[in-house]
Short mmCIF file of C-alpha atoms in Angstrom, two decimals:
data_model
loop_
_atom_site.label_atom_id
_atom_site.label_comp_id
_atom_site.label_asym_id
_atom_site.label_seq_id
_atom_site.Cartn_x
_atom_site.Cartn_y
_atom_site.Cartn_z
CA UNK A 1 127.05 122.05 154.30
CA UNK A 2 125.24 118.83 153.45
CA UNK A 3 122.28 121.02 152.28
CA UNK A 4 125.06 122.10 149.60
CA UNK A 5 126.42 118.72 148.41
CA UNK A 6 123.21 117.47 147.58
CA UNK A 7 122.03 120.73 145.86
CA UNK A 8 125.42 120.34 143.71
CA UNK A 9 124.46 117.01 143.25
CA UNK A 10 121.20 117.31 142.21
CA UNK A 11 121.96 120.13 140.04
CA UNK A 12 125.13 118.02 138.47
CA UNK A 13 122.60 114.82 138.31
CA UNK A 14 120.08 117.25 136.48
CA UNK A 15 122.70 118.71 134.11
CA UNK A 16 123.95 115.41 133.34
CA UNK A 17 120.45 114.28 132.03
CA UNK A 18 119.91 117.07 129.96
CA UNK A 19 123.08 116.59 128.41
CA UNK A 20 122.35 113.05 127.69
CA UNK A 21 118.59 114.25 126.49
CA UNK A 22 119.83 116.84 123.86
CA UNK A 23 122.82 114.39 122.66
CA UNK A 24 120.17 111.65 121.57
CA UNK A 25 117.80 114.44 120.42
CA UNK A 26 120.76 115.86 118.23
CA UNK A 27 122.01 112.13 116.77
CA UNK A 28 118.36 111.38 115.95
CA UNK A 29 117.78 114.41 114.37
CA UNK A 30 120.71 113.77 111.77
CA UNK A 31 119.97 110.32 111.68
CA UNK A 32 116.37 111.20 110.20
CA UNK A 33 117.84 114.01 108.42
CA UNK A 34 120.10 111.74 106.26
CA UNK A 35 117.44 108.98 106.29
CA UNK A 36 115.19 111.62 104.37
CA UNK A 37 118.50 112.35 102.58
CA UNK A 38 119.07 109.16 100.80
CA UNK A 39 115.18 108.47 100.79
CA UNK A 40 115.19 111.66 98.17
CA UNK A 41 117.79 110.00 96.22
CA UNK A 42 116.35 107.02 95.78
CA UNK A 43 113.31 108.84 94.44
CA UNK A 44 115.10 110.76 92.22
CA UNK A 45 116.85 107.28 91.05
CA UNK A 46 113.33 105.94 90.50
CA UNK A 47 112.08 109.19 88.73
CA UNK A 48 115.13 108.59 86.32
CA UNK A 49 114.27 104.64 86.13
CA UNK A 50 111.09 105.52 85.30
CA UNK A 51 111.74 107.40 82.33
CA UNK A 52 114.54 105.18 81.10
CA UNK A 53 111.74 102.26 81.33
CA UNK A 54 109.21 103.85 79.40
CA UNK A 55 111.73 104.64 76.58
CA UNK A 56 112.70 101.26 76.48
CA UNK A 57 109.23 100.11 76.12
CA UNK A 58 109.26 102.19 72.67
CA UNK A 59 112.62 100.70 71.74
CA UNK A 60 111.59 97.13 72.40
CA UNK A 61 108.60 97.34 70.52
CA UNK A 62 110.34 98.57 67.37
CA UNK A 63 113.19 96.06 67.94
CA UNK A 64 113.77 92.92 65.65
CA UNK A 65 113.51 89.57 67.30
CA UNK A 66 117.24 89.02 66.81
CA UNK A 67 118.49 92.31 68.71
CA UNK A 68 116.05 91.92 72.10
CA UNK A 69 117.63 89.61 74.75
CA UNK A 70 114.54 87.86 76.10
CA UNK A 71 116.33 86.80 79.15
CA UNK A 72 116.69 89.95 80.20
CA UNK A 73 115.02 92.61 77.98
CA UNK A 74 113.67 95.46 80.65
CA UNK A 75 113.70 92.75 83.17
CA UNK A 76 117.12 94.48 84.84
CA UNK A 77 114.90 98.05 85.31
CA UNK A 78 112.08 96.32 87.33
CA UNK A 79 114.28 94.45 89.60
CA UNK A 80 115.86 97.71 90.18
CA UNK A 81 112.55 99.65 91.04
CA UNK A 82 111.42 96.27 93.13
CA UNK A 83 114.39 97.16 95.55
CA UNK A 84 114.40 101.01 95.43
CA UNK A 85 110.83 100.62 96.23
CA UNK A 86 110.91 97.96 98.93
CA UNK A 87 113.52 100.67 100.76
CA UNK A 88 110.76 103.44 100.49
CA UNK A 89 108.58 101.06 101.77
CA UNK A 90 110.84 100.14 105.14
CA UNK A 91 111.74 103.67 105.79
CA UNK A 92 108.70 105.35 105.07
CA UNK A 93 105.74 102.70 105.64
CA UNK A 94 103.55 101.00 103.34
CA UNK A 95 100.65 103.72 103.52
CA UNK A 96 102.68 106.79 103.12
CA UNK A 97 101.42 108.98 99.72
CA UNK A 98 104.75 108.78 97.97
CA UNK A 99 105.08 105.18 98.68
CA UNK A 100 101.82 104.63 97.25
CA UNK A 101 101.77 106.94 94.30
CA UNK A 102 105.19 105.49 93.35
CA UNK A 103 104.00 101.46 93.59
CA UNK A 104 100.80 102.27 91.40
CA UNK A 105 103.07 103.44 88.78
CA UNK A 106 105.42 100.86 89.06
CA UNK A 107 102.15 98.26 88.95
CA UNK A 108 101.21 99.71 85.81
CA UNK A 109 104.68 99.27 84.17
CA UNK A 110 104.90 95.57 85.61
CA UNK A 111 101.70 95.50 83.23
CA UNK A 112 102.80 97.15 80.90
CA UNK A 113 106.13 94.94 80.59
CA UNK A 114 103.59 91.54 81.06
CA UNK A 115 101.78 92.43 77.45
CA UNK A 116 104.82 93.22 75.81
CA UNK A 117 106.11 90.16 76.29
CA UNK A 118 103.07 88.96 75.17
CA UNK A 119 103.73 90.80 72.36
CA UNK A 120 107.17 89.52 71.98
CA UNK A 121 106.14 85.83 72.37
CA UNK A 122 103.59 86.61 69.47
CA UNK A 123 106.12 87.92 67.17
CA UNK A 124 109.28 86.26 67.87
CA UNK A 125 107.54 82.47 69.06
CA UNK A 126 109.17 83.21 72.47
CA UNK A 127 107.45 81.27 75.63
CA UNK A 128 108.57 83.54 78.75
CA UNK A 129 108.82 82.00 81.99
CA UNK A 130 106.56 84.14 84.76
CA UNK A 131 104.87 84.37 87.89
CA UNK A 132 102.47 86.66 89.05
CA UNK A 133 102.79 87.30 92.64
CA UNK A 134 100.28 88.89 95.02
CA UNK A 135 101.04 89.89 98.18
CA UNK A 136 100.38 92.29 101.39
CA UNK A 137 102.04 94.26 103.99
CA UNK A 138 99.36 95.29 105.88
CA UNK A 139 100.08 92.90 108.78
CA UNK A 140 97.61 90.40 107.66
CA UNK A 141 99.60 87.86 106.06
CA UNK A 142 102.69 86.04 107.98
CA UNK A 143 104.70 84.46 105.20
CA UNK A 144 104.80 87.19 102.24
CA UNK A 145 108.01 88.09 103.54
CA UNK A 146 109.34 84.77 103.42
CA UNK A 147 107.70 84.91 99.70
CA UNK A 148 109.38 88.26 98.63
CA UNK A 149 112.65 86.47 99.59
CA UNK A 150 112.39 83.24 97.92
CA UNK A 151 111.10 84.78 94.79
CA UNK A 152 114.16 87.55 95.24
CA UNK A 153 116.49 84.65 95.21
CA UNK A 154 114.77 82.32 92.37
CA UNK A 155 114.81 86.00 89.90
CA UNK A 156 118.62 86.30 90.96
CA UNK A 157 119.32 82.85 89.93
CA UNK A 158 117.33 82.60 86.95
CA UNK A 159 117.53 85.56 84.93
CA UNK A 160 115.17 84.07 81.84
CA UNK A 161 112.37 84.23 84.75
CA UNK A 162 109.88 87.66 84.94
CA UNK A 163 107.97 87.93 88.44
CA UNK A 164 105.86 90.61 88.56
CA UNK A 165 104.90 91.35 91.94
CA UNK A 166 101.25 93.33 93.27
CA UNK A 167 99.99 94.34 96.73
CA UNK A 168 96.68 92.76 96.66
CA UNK A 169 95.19 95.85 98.62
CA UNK A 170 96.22 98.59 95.94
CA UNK A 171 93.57 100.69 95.40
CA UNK A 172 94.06 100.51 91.78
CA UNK A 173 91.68 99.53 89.23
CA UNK A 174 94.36 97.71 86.97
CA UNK A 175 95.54 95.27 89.31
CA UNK A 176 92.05 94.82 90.80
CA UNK A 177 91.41 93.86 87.08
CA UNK A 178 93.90 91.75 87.05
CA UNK A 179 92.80 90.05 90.27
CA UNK A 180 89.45 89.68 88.35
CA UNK A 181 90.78 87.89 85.28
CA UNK A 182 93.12 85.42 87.16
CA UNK A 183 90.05 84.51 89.82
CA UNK A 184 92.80 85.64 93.16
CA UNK A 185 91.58 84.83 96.25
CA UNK A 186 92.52 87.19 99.12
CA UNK A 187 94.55 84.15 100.27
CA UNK A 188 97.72 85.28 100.59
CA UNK A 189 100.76 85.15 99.69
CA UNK A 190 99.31 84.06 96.08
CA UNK A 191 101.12 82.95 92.86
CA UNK A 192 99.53 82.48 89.31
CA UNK A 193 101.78 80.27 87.62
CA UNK A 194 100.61 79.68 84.01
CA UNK A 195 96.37 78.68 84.46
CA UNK A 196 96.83 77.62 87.76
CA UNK A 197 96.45 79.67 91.19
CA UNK A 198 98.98 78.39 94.15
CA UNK A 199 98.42 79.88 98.05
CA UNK A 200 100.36 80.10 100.70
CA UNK A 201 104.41 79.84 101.19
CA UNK A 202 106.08 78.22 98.44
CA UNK A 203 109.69 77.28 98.55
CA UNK A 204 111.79 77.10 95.88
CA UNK A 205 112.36 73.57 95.79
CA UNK A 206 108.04 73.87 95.25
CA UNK A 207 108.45 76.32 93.17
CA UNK A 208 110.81 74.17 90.78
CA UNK A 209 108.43 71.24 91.00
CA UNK A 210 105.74 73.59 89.64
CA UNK A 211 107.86 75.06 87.10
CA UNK A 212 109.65 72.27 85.28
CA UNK A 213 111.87 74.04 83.08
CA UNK A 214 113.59 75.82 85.87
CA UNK A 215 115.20 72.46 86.86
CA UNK A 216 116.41 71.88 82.74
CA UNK A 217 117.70 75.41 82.72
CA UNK A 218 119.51 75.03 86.31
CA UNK A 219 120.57 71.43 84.59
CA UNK A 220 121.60 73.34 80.73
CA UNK A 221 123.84 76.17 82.73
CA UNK A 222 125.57 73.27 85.29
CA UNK A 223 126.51 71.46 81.88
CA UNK A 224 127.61 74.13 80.07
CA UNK A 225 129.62 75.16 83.14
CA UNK A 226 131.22 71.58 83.41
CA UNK A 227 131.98 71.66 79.41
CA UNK A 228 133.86 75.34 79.71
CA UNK A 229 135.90 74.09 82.79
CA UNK A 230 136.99 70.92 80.96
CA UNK A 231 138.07 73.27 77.97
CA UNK A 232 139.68 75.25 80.00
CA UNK A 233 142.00 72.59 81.70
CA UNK A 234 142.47 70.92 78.41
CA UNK A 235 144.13 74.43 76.94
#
């Protein structure tokens, strides 16, 4: 009889575990299946990005200096493809194919965008604000996170400022040109900031030091803020 009870319960025990095995098996299999879901529709979002970025490059080239919006002229489509791309990059890892195909191209248009604003500042007398930001996530360097945020935060406050971010260990002869020209060091995280190379974590109470104008813009927009509220409450 007591043979019995513990063959029931070993049998119950096992069926149990198996149930509990296959439930997990089954969740994780729909959890990857709609992680590779919305991963394929944020690449179809960035094939469509893409596109809309190199027409706009056409557009702003043929534009007159009074219809482009420096502030923000093709700045909104990179910040886009910075975050669509960061997602690939934390659900599929920093070395897989698409990942990588997809950042090279996106490297190229942060060029691409960097000399026609050059381009722009030739034509129209505009002086763009930017920083050039190299960075890696191959384990190797502790506070590029920290960087990525800062700099996230300082492009979301100050729309008038381009940052046009590079992983320092593309295999990509462009941005290992560019590496070239501005003399980076694989000191990282790195920021070229007009002639002048800065390493390590910067904060952006630093990175307003280094950048003087962001303080008179912060300073312009609190004003203006200040005069529309006193309007407001004289109406």
């Amino acid at each position: 009889m007591r043979a019995k009870i513990e063959t029931r319960k070993y049998v119950l025990s096992f069926v149990i575990t198996a149930m509990v095995f296959f439930g997990a098996l089954l969740a994780s299999n729909r959890f990857a299946e709609r992680r590779l879901a919305e991963v394929k529709s944020i690449e179809d979002k960035i094939s469509l990005d893409l596109l809309s970025s190199e027409t706009q490059f056409a557009l702003l080239k043929e534009s007159s200096c009074k219809a482009i919006d420096h502030s923000t002229a093709f700045s909104e489509e990179l910040n886009s493809l910075t975050q669509k791309l960061s997602y690939m990059e934390d659900n599929l890892g920093g070395e897989n194919p698409e990942v990588l195909s997809l950042k090279k191209y996106y490297s190229l248009l942060q060029i691409k965008d960097s000399l026609l604003v050059k381009q722009v500042n030739e034509k129209c007398g505009v002086k763009p604000i930017t920083i050039i930001y190299f960075y890696s996530n191959k384990g190797d360097c502790e506070d590029c996170k920290r960087e990525g945020y800062v700099l996230t935060k300082l492009r979301e406050e100050y729309p008038e400022l381009r940052i046009y971010s590079f992983d320092y260990n593309l295999d990509l002869s462009a941005v290992k040109t560019l590496r070239s020209i501005y003399g980076v060091k694989n000191t990282l995280p790195a920021l070229v900031i007009g002639d002048e190379n800065y390493y390590g974590f910067k904060s952006t109470d630093d990175l307003e030091k280094i950048i003087p104008q962001l303080k008179r813009l912060r300073e312009a927009r609190e004003k203006a803020a200040l005069t529309k509220t006193a309007t407001s409450t004289k109406k």
